[in-house]
CSV table of N, CA and C in Angstrom, one decimal:
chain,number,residue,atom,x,y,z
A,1,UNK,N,0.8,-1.2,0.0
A,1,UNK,CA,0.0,0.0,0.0
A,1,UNK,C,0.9,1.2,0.0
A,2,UNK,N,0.5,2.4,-0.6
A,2,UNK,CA,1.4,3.3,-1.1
A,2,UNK,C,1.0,4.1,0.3
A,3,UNK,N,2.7,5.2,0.6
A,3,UNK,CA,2.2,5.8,1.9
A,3,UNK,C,1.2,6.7,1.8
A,4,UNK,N,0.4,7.4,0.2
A,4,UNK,CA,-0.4,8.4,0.3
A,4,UNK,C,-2.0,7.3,0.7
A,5,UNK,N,-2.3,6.3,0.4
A,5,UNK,CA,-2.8,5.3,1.3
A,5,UNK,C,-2.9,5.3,2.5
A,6,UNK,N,-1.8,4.8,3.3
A,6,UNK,CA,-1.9,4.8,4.6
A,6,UNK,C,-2.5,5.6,5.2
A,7,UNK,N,-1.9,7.3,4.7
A,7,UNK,CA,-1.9,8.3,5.5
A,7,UNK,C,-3.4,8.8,5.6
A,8,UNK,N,-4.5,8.5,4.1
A,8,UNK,CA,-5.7,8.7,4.0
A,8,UNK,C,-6.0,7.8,4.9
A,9,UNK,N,-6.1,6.4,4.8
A,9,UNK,CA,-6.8,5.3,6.2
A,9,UNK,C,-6.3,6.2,7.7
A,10,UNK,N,-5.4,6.8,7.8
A,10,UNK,CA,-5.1,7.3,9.2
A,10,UNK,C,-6.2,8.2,9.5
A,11,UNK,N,-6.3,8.9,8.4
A,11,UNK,CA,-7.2,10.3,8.4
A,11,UNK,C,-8.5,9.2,8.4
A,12,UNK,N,-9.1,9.6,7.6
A,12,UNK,CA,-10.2,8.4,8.0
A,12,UNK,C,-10.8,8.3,9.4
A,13,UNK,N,-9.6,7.4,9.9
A,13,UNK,CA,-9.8,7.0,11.1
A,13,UNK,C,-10.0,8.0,12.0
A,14,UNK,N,-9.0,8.9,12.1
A,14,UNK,CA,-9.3,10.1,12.7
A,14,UNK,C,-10.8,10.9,12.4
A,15,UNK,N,-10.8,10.9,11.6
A,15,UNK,CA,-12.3,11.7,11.0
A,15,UNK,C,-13.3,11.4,11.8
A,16,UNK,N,-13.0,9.8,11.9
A,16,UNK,CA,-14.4,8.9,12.4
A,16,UNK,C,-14.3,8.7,13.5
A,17,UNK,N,-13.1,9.0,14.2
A,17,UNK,CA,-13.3,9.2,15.6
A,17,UNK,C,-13.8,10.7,16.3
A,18,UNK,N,-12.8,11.7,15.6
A,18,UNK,CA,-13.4,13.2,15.6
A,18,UNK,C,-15.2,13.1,15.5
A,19,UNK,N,-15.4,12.4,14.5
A,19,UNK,CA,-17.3,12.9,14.5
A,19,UNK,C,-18.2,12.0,15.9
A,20,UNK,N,-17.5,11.3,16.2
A,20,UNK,CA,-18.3,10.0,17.1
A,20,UNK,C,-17.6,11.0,18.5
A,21,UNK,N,-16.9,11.6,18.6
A,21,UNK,CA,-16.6,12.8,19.7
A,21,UNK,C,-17.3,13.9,20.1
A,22,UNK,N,-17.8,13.9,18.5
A,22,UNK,CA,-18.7,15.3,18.3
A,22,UNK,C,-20.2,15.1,19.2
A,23,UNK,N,-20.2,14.1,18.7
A,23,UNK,CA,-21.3,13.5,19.2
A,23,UNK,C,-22.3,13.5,21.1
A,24,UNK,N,-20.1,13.7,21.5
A,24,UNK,CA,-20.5,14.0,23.3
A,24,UNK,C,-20.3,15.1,23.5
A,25,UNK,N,-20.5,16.0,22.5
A,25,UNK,CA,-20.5,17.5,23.6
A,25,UNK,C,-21.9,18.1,23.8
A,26,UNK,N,-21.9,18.2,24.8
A,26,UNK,CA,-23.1,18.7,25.9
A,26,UNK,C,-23.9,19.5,25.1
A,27,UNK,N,-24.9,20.3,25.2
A,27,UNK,CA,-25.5,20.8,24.2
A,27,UNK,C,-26.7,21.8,25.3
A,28,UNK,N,-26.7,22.7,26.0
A,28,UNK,CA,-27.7,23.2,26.7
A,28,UNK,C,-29.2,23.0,26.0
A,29,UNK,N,-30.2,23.1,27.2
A,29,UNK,CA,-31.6,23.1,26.3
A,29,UNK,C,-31.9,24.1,25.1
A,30,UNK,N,-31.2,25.3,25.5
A,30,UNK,CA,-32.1,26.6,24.5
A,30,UNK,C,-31.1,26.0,23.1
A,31,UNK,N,-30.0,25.4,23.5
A,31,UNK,CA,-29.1,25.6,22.6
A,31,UNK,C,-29.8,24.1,21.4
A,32,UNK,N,-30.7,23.1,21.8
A,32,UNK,CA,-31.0,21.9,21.0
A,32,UNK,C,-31.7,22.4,20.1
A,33,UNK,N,-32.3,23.4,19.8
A,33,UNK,CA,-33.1,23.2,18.7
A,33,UNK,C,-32.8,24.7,17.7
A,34,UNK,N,-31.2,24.9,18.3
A,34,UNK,CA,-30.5,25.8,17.2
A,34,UNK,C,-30.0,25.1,16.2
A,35,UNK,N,-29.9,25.6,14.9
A,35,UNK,CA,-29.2,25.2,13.4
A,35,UNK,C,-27.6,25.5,13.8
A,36,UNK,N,-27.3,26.2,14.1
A,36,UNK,CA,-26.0,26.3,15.0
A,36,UNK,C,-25.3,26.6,16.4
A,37,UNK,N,-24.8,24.8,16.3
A,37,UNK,CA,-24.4,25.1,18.2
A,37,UNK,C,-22.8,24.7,18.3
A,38,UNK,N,-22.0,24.3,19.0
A,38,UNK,CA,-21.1,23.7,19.3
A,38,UNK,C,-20.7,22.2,19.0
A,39,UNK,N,-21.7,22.0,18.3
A,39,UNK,CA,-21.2,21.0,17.6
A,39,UNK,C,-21.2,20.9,16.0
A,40,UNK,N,-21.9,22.0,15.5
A,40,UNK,CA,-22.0,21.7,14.1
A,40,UNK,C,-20.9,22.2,13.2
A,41,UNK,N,-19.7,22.8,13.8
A,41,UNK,CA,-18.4,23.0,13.0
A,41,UNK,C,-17.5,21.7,13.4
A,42,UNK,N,-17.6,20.8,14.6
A,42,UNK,CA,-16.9,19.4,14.5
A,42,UNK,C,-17.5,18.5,13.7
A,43,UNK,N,-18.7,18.5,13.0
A,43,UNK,CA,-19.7,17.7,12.4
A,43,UNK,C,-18.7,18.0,11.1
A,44,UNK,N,-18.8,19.5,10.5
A,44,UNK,CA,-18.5,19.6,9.7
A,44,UNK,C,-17.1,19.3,9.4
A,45,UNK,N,-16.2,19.5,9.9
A,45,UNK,CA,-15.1,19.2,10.1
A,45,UNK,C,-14.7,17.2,9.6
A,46,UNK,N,-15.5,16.6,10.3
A,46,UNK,CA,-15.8,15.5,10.4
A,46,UNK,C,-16.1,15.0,9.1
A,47,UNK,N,-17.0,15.7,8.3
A,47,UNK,CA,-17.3,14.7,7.4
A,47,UNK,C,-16.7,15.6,6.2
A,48,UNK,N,-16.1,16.7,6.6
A,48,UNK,CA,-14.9,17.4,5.4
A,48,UNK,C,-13.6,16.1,5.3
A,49,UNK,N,-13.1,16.1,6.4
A,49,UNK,CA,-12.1,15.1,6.7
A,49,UNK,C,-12.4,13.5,5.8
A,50,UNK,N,-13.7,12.8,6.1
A,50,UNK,CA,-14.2,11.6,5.4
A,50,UNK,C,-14.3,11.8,4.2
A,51,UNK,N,-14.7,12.6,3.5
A,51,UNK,CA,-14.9,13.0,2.0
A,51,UNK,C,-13.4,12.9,1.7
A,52,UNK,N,-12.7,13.8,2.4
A,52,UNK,CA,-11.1,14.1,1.4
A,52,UNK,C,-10.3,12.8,1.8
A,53,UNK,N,-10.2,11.6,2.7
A,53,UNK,CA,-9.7,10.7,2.8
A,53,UNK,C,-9.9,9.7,2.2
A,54,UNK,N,-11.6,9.3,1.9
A,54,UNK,CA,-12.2,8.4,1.1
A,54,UNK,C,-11.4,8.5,-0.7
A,55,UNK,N,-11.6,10.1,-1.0
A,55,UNK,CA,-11.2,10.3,-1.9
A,55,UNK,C,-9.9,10.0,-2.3
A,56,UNK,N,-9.0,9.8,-1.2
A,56,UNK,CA,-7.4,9.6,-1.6
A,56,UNK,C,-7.0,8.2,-1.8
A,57,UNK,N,-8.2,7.4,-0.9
A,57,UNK,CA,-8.4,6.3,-1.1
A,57,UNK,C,-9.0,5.1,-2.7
A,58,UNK,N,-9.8,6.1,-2.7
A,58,UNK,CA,-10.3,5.6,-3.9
A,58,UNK,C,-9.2,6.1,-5.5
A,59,UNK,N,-9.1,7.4,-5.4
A,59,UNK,CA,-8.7,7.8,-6.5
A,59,UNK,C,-7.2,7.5,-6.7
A,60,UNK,N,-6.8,7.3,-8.0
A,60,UNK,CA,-5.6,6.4,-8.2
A,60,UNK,C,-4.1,7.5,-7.5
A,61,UNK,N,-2.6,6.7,-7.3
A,61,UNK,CA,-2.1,7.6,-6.7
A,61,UNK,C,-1.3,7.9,-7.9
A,62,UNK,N,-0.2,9.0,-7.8
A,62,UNK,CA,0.5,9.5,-8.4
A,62,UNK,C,1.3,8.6,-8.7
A,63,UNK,N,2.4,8.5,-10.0
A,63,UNK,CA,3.4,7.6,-10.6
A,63,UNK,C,4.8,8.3,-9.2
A,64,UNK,N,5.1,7.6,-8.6
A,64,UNK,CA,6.7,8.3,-7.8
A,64,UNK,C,7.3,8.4,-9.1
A,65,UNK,N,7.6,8.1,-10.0
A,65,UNK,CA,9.0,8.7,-11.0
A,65,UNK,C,9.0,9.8,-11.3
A,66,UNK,N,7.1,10.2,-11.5
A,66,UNK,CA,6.9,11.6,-12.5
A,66,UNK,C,7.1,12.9,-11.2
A,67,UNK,N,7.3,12.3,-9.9
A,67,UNK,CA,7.1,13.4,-8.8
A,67,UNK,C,8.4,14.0,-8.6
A,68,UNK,N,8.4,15.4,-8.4
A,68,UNK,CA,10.1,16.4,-8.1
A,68,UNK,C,10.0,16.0,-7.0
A,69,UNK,N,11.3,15.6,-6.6
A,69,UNK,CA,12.4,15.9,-5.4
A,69,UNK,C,11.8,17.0,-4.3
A,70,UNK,N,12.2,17.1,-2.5
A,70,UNK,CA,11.3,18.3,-2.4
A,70,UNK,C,12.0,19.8,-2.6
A,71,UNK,N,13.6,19.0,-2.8
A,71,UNK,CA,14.4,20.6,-3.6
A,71,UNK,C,14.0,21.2,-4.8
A,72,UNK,N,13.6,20.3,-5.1
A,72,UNK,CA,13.2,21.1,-6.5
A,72,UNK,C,11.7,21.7,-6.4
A,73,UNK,N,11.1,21.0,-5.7
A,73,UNK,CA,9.6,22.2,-5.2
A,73,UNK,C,10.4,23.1,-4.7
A,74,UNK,N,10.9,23.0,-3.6
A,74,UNK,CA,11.0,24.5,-2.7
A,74,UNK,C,12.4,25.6,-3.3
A,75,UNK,N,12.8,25.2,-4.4
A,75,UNK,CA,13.3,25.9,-5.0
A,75,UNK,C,13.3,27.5,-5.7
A,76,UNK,N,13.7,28.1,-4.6
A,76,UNK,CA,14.0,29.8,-5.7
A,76,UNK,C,12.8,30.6,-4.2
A,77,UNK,N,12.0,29.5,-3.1
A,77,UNK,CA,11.2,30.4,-2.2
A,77,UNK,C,12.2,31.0,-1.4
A,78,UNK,N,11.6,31.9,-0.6
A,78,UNK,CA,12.1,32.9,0.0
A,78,UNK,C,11.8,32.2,1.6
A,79,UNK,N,12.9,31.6,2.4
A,79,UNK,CA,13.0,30.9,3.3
A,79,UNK,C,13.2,31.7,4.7
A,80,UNK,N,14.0,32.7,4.3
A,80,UNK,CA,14.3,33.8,5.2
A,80,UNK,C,13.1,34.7,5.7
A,81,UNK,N,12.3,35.2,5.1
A,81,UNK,CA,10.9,36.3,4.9
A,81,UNK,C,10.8,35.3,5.9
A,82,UNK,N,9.6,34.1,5.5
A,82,UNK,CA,9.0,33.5,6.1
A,82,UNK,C,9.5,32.8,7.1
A,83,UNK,N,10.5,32.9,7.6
A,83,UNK,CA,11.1,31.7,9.0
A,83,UNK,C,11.3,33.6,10.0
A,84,UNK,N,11.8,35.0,9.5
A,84,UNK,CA,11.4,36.1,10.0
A,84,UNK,C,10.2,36.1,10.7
A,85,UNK,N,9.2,36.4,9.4
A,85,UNK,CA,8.1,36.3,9.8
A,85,UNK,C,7.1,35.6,11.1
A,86,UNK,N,7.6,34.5,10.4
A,86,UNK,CA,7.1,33.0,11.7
A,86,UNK,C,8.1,33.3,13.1
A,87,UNK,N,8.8,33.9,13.2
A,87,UNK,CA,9.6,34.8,14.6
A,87,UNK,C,9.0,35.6,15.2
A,88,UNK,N,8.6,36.8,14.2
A,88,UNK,CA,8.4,37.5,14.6
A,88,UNK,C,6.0,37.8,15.0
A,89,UNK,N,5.9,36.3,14.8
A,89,UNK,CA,4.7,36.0,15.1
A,89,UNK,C,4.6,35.1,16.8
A,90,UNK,N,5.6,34.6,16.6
A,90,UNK,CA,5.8,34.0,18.2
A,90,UNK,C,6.3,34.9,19.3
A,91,UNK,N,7.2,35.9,18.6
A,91,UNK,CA,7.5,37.2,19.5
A,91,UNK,C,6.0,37.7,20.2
A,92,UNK,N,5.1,38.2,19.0
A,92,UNK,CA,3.8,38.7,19.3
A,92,UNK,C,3.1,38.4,20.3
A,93,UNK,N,3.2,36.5,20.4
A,93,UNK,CA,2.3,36.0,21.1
A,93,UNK,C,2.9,36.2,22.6
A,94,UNK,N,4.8,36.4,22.7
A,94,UNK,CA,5.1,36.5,23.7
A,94,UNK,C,4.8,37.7,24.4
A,95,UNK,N,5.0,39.1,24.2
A,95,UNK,CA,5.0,40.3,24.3
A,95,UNK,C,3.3,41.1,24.3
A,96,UNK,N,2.2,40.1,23.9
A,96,UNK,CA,1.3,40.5,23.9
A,96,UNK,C,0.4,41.0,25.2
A,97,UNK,N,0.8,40.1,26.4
A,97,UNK,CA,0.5,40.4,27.5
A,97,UNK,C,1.0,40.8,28.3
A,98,UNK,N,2.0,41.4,28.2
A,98,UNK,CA,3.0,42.2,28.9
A,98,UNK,C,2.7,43.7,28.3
A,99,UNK,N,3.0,44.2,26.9
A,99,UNK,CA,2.7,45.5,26.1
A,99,UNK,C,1.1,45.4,25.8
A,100,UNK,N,0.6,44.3,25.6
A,100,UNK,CA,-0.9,44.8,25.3
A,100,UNK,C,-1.1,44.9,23.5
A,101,UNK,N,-2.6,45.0,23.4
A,101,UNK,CA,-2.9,44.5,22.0
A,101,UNK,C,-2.1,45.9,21.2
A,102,UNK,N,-2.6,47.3,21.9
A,102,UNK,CA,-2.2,48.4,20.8
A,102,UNK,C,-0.1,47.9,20.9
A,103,UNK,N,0.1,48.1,21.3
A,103,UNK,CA,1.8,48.4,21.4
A,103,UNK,C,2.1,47.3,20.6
A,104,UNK,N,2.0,46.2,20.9
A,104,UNK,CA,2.6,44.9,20.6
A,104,UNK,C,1.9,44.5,19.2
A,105,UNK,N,0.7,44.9,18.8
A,105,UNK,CA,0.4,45.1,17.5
A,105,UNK,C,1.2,45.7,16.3
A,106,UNK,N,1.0,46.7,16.9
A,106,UNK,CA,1.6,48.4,16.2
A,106,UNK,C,3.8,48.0,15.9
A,107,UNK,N,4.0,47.3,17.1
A,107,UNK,CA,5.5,46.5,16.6
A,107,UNK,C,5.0,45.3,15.9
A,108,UNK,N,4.4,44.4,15.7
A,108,UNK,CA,4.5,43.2,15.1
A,108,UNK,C,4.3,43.9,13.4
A,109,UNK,N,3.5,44.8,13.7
A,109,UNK,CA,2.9,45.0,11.8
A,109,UNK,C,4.1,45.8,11.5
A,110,UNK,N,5.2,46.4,12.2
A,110,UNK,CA,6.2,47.0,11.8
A,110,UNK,C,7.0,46.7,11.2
A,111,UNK,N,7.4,45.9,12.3
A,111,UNK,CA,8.4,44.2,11.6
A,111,UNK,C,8.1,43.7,10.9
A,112,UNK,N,6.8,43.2,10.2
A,112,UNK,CA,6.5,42.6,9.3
A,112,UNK,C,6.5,44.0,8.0
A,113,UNK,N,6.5,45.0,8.5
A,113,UNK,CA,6.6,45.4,6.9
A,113,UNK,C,7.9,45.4,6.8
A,114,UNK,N,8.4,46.0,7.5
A,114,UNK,CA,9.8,46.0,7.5
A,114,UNK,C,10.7,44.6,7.1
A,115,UNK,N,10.4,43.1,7.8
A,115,UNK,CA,11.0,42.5,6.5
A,115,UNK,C,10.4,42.0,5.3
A,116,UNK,N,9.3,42.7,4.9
A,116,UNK,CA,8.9,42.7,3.6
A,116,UNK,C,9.2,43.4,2.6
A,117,UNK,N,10.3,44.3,2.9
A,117,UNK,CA,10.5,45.2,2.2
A,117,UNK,C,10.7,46.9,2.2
A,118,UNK,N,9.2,47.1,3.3
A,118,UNK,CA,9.2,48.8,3.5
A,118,UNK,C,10.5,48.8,4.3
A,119,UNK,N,11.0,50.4,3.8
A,119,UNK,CA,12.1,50.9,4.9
A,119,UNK,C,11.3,52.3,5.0
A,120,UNK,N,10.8,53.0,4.6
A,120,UNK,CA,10.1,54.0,5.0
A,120,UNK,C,9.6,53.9,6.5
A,121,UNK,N,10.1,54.6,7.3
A,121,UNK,CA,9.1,54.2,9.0
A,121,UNK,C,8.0,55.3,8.9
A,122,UNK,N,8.1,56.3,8.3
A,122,UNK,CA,6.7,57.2,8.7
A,122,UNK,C,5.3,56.5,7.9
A,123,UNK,N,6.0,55.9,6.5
A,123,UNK,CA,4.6,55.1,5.6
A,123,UNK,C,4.7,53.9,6.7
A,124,UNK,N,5.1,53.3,7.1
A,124,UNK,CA,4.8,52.0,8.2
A,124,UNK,C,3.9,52.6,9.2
A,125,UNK,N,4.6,53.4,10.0
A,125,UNK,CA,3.9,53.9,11.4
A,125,UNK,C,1.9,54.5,11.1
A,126,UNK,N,2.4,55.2,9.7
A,126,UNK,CA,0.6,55.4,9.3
A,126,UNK,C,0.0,54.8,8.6
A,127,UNK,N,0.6,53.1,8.4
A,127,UNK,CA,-0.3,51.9,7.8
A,127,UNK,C,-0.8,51.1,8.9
A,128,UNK,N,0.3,51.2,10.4
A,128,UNK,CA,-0.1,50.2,11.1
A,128,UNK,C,-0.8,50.9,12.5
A,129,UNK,N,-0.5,52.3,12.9
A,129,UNK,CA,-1.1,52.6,14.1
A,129,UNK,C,-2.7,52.9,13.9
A,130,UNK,N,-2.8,53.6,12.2
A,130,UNK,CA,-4.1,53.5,12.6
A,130,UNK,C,-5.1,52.5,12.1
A,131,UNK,N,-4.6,51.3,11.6
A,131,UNK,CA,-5.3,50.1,11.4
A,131,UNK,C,-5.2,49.2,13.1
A,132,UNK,N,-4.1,49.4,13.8
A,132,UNK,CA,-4.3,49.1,15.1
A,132,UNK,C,-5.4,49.4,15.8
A,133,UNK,N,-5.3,51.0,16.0
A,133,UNK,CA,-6.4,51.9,16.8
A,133,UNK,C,-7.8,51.3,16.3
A,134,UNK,N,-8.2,50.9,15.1
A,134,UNK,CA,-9.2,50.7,14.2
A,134,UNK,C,-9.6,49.8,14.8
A,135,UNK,N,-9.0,48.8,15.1
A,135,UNK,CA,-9.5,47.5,15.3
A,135,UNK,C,-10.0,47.1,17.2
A,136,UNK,N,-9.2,47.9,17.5
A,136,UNK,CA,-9.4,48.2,19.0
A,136,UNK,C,-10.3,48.7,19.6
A,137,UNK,N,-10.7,49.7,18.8
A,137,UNK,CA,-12.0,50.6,18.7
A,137,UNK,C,-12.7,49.5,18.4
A,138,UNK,N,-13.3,48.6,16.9
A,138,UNK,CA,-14.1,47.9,16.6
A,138,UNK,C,-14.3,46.8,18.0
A,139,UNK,N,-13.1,46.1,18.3
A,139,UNK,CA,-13.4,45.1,19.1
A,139,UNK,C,-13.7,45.8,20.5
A,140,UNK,N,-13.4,46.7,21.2
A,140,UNK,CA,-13.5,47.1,22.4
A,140,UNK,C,-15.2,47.7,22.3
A,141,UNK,N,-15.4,48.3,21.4
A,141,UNK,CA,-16.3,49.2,21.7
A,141,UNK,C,-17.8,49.1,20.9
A,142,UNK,N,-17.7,48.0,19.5
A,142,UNK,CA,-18.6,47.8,19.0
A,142,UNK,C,-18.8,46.6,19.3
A,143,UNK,N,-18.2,45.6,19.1
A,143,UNK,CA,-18.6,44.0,19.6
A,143,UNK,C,-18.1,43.9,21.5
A,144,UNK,N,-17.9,45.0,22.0
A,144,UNK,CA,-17.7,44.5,23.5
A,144,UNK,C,-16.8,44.0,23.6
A,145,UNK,N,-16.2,43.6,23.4
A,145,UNK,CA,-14.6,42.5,24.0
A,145,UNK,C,-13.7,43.6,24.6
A,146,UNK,N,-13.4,42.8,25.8
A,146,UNK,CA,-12.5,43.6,26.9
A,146,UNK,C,-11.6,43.2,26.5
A,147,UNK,N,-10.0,44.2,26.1
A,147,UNK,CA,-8.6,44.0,25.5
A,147,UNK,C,-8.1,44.9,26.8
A,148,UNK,N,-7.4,43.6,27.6
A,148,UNK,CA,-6.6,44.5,29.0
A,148,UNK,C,-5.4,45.1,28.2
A,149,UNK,N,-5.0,46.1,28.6
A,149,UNK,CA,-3.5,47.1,28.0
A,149,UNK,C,-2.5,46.3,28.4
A,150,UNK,N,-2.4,45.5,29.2
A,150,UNK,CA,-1.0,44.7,29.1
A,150,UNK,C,-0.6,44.6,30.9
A,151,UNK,N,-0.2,44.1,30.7
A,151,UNK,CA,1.2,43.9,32.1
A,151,UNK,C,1.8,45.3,33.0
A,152,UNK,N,2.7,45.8,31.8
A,152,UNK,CA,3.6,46.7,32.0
A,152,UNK,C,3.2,47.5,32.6
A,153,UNK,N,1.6,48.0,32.1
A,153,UNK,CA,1.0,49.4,32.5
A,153,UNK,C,0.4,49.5,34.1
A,154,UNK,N,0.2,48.3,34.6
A,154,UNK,CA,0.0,47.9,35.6
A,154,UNK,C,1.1,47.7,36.3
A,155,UNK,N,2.3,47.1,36.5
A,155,UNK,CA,3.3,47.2,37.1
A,155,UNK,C,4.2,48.7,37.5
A,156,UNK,N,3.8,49.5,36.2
A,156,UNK,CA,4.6,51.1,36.0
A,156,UNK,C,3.2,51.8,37.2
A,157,UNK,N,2.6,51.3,37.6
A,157,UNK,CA,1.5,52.2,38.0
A,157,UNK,C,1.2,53.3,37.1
A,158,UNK,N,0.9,53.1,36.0
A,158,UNK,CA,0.5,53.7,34.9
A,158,UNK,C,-1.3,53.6,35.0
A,159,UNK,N,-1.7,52.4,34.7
A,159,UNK,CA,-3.3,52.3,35.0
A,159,UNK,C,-3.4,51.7,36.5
């Protein structure tokens, strides 16, 4: 059996255990006779997974001779940007609760333009603080979500 085989019977399996899981989450009264509750994106999920496994199963596999090497896929990408990038996304997560959504935003979209290419800091600073402010406003003030300012500001006796 070819490993693209296997890997679909894994999935599969998994699928079929994911939806028979779905199966036990609790479901409040008001919540039973909603079209959407907490289970109907594991449902879905579930039977996305069985469709695309069945499928890999059934349909014939690839010839290995006609397939490239994985150097020659990943050939001529840009490994640097993206392994940056992917840094500077775990920084975010680290610093986010310490600086808070505005600060630690407003640096993450910095750096990200920055190694994308901008070196201009005044076009960065007025692409990213006021798409920060924007969103902070939206989530704070029109959908309600409390976004605490961070750590720091609390320690500085600041707030």
């Amino acid at each position: 059996m070819a490993r693209e085989k296997v890997g679909a019977l894994v999935m599969l399996l998994f699928s079929m255990a994911y939806g028979l899981m779905a199966l036990k989450i609790p479901l409040s009264f008001i919540a039973q006779n909603e079209f959407f509750t907490s289970r109907t994106m594991p449902y879905a999920l579930a039977v996305l997974g069985l469709i695309l496994s069945l499928l890999m199963l059934i349909l014939p596999t690839v010839d290995p001779e006609g397939k490239k090497h994985l150097k020659q896929v990943t050939h001529g990408m840009d490994w640097k940007t993206a392994i940056l990038l992917v840094v500077g996304m775990i920084f975010y997560g680290l610093v986010i609760k310490w600086l808070g959504f505005i600060i630690s935003s407003i640096i993450f979209l910095m750096f990200g333009f920055y190694v994308l290419g901008e070196r201009r800091l005044k076009r960065m600073a007025l692409a990213a603080i006021p798409l920060v402010i924007f969103l902070w406003f939206v989530m704070s003030s029109l959908l309600g979500v409390y976004i605490a300012p961070g750590e720091l500001f609390y320690m500085l006796g600041i707030l």
